[in-house]
XYZ file of C-alpha atoms in Angstrom:
259
model
C -14.130 -5.447 -6.017
C -17.393 -6.722 -7.483
C -20.420 -4.720 -8.618
C -23.550 -6.851 -9.007
C -26.647 -6.481 -11.219
C -24.607 -5.524 -14.272
C -24.090 -7.397 -17.551
C -20.373 -7.137 -18.360
C -20.935 -8.307 -21.956
C -22.989 -5.182 -22.687
C -20.144 -2.788 -21.862
C -18.370 -1.228 -24.819
C -14.578 -1.046 -25.040
C -14.719 2.694 -24.445
C -16.788 2.179 -21.303
C -14.405 -0.504 -20.037
C -11.448 1.757 -20.645
C -13.074 4.612 -18.731
C -14.138 2.347 -15.870
C -10.654 0.846 -15.549
C -9.395 4.294 -14.551
C -12.399 5.642 -12.648
C -12.862 2.505 -10.528
C -9.168 2.623 -9.595
C -9.748 6.181 -8.404
C -12.827 5.043 -6.466
C -10.834 2.364 -4.663
C -7.935 4.705 -3.941
C -10.231 7.445 -2.616
C -12.099 5.020 -0.366
C -8.872 3.677 1.123
C -7.221 7.092 1.341
C -4.234 6.547 -0.963
C -3.031 8.063 -4.199
C -4.480 6.539 -7.372
C -0.939 5.769 -8.547
C -0.659 3.253 -5.685
C -2.924 0.925 -7.705
C -1.746 -1.200 -10.628
C -3.658 -3.607 -12.840
C -2.527 -7.097 -13.838
C -0.361 -5.646 -16.608
C 1.421 -3.248 -14.278
C -0.358 -0.137 -15.611
C -0.410 2.523 -12.901
C -3.706 4.051 -11.803
C -5.889 1.387 -13.449
C -7.613 -1.858 -12.492
C -8.245 -5.019 -14.498
C -11.904 -5.649 -15.408
C -13.582 -9.011 -15.901
C -17.087 -10.446 -15.989
C -19.133 -11.648 -13.115
C -21.067 -9.130 -13.000
C -18.314 -6.500 -13.019
C -15.097 -7.495 -11.266
C -12.299 -4.956 -10.789
C -8.982 -6.205 -9.444
C -5.498 -4.833 -8.989
C -2.480 -4.500 -6.741
C -2.574 -1.837 -4.041
C 0.768 -0.704 -2.625
C 0.359 0.446 0.972
C 2.514 2.963 2.777
C 4.264 2.420 6.122
C 1.915 1.787 9.019
C -1.131 0.980 6.849
C -2.603 -2.432 7.620
C -4.836 -4.765 5.629
C -7.414 -4.481 8.417
C -7.554 -0.711 7.957
C -7.945 -1.047 4.190
C -10.710 -3.619 4.558
C -12.539 -1.386 7.002
C -12.472 1.474 4.495
C -13.665 -0.777 1.671
C -16.621 -1.959 3.745
C -17.945 1.583 4.049
C -20.842 3.032 2.076
C -18.633 5.600 0.344
C -17.211 3.031 -2.083
C -20.653 2.069 -3.379
C -21.665 5.681 -3.977
C -18.418 6.301 -5.879
C -18.879 3.193 -8.044
C -22.467 4.157 -8.907
C -21.256 7.637 -9.874
C -18.530 6.120 -12.082
C -21.036 3.846 -13.843
C -23.227 6.856 -14.550
C -20.324 9.013 -15.744
C -19.114 6.253 -18.100
C -22.662 5.954 -19.471
C -22.599 2.292 -18.502
C -26.099 2.287 -17.051
C -27.440 0.479 -20.137
C -25.618 -2.608 -18.885
C -27.625 -2.668 -15.641
C -29.959 -5.629 -15.270
C -33.562 -5.743 -14.078
C -36.693 -3.767 -14.824
C -37.785 -0.377 -13.545
C -36.397 3.111 -13.669
C -32.738 4.062 -13.781
C -32.785 5.029 -10.110
C -34.257 1.637 -9.229
C -31.630 -0.166 -11.311
C -28.821 1.799 -9.685
C -30.347 1.091 -6.299
C -30.002 -2.649 -6.921
C -26.247 -2.380 -7.541
C -24.358 -3.980 -4.681
C -20.645 -3.398 -4.262
C -18.403 -5.745 -2.309
C -14.636 -5.488 -1.977
C -11.896 -7.372 -0.197
C -8.172 -6.898 0.341
C -5.513 -9.460 1.162
C -1.758 -9.343 1.527
C 0.187 -10.837 -1.363
C 3.749 -12.072 -1.454
C 6.348 -9.867 -3.157
C 6.016 -10.009 -6.967
C 2.668 -11.781 -6.580
C 0.443 -10.314 -9.291
C -1.894 -13.206 -10.037
C -5.663 -12.708 -10.253
C -7.834 -15.501 -8.890
C -11.045 -16.477 -10.680
C -9.961 -14.909 -13.985
C -9.005 -16.154 -17.438
C -7.879 -14.348 -20.596
C -9.233 -15.090 -24.073
C -8.525 -15.791 -26.896
C -5.468 -17.985 -26.407
C -2.423 -18.446 -28.597
C -1.860 -21.802 -30.343
C 0.255 -24.138 -28.220
C 1.707 -27.628 -28.681
C 1.955 -28.216 -24.939
C -0.851 -26.418 -23.062
C 0.234 -27.722 -19.628
C 2.523 -26.601 -16.794
C 3.446 -28.060 -13.422
C 2.397 -24.948 -11.504
C 1.475 -21.286 -11.754
C 5.055 -20.009 -11.882
C 5.990 -22.417 -14.620
C 3.045 -21.239 -16.712
C 4.086 -17.614 -16.237
C 7.671 -18.490 -17.200
C 6.453 -20.027 -20.457
C 4.602 -16.796 -21.240
C 7.627 -14.639 -20.384
C 9.752 -16.674 -22.812
C 7.528 -15.758 -25.773
C 7.888 -12.233 -27.229
C 4.205 -11.993 -28.202
C 2.770 -13.374 -24.927
C 1.215 -10.750 -22.628
C -0.935 -12.884 -20.292
C -1.300 -16.458 -19.107
C -4.166 -18.483 -17.671
C -3.497 -21.441 -15.393
C -5.947 -24.148 -14.300
C -4.648 -25.749 -11.114
C -6.863 -28.843 -11.188
C -5.872 -29.889 -14.720
C -2.483 -28.100 -14.870
C -3.690 -26.409 -18.024
C -1.586 -23.444 -19.172
C -2.982 -21.163 -21.858
C -1.087 -18.162 -23.220
C -2.563 -14.946 -24.626
C -1.312 -11.873 -26.450
C -2.020 -8.213 -25.698
C -5.458 -8.169 -27.377
C -6.871 -10.819 -25.014
C -9.580 -9.748 -22.577
C -10.228 -11.083 -19.067
C -13.381 -12.869 -17.985
C -14.581 -14.631 -14.849
C -13.686 -18.305 -14.372
C -13.748 -19.749 -10.860
C -11.304 -22.523 -11.856
C -8.658 -20.267 -13.379
C -5.878 -17.974 -12.208
C -4.417 -15.420 -14.601
C -1.629 -12.887 -14.693
C 0.835 -10.964 -16.856
C 3.996 -12.351 -18.421
C 6.052 -10.547 -15.777
C 4.962 -9.183 -12.440
C 5.623 -5.481 -11.803
C 8.689 -5.017 -9.600
C 8.063 -4.272 -5.945
C 10.131 -1.325 -4.640
C 12.921 -2.522 -2.370
C 12.893 -1.273 1.204
C 16.431 -0.464 2.307
C 18.300 1.793 4.661
C 17.966 5.565 4.118
C 20.700 7.218 2.105
C 23.355 9.316 3.864
C 21.746 12.511 2.550
C 18.415 11.515 4.089
C 20.042 10.747 7.418
C 21.817 14.116 7.459
C 18.629 15.920 6.451
C 16.816 14.288 9.367
C 19.261 15.848 11.865
C 18.237 19.395 12.857
C 20.698 22.106 11.824
C 21.029 23.214 15.437
C 21.675 19.700 16.703
C 24.536 18.833 19.054
C 28.045 18.503 17.642
C 31.282 17.117 19.037
C 32.653 20.616 19.667
C 29.533 21.612 21.601
C 29.674 18.473 23.731
C 33.350 19.163 24.531
C 32.524 22.743 25.519
C 29.692 21.604 27.765
C 31.918 19.061 29.505
C 34.671 21.632 30.020
C 32.211 24.107 31.544
C 30.873 21.424 33.865
C 34.412 20.476 34.980
C 35.271 24.124 35.659
C 32.135 24.519 37.733
C 32.981 21.474 39.861
C 36.560 22.682 40.417
C 35.355 26.154 41.451
C 32.865 24.660 43.882
C 35.579 22.482 45.442
C 37.778 25.553 46.014
C 35.003 27.664 47.534
C 33.471 25.091 49.891
C 36.346 25.017 52.456
C 36.378 28.822 52.643
C 32.629 28.978 53.083
C 32.827 26.347 55.803
C 35.473 28.283 57.771
C 33.529 31.493 57.400
C 30.344 29.883 58.662
C 32.191 28.419 61.682
C 33.635 31.814 62.657
C 30.275 33.476 62.257
C 28.673 30.768 64.343
C 31.289 31.133 67.091
C 30.864 34.898 67.052
C 27.131 34.570 67.521
C 27.673 32.094 70.334
C 29.897 34.422 72.306
C 27.756 37.454 71.500
C 24.613 36.005 72.992
C 26.182 34.167 75.972
C 25.483 36.076 79.241
């Protein structure tokens, strides 16, 4: 998500911290999911990662069964997200970072909010167009690919983030005090991606709970079959007698009404 007409450098740390939570709530409310379904690049639940350009908020959104990317994108394109973001900027007292002249209402009116959603592969927690700074000293600031750069970060106890430049294969590592910023040539991420919950078969308890308490059992099926068999046998015994009775009655009527 990107909010325009705002100078990210003018935001205080307290404002960034408040916006990281409130903007996550704005996104979750617009899409119709719980705020805890959103995680930032560090795996923190209910928060987004913020970076410059003007104000970029990014994170991983875990969707429930049946929810599609198309549905999420349709919700993000609505006007409700913009109104929520403007309210969050006001609540965080971040309006001083708005750009342009005029009154506060005019400055807020110039804020444009755009958002997009795309499906990511499992354990994919990389943020495009983002770099972290400052970087840790390194003797070999290069890696063959994104995964290799992340692996180098994961191997260091004090590394929290990495920044990879695909064109130059540059790999810069950062600790926990590093802050993100916009860089169209970079891709950043945490030392380890948050685990994605595995989707497996329901447990036996869940399967049993899904069966109604009054559901059919083997004993009931046997009883039903026995009753059906008894009914068929009774019908077979009664049919010949009914047939003979009907014939006699028919013959009696025939003779009764013959002149």
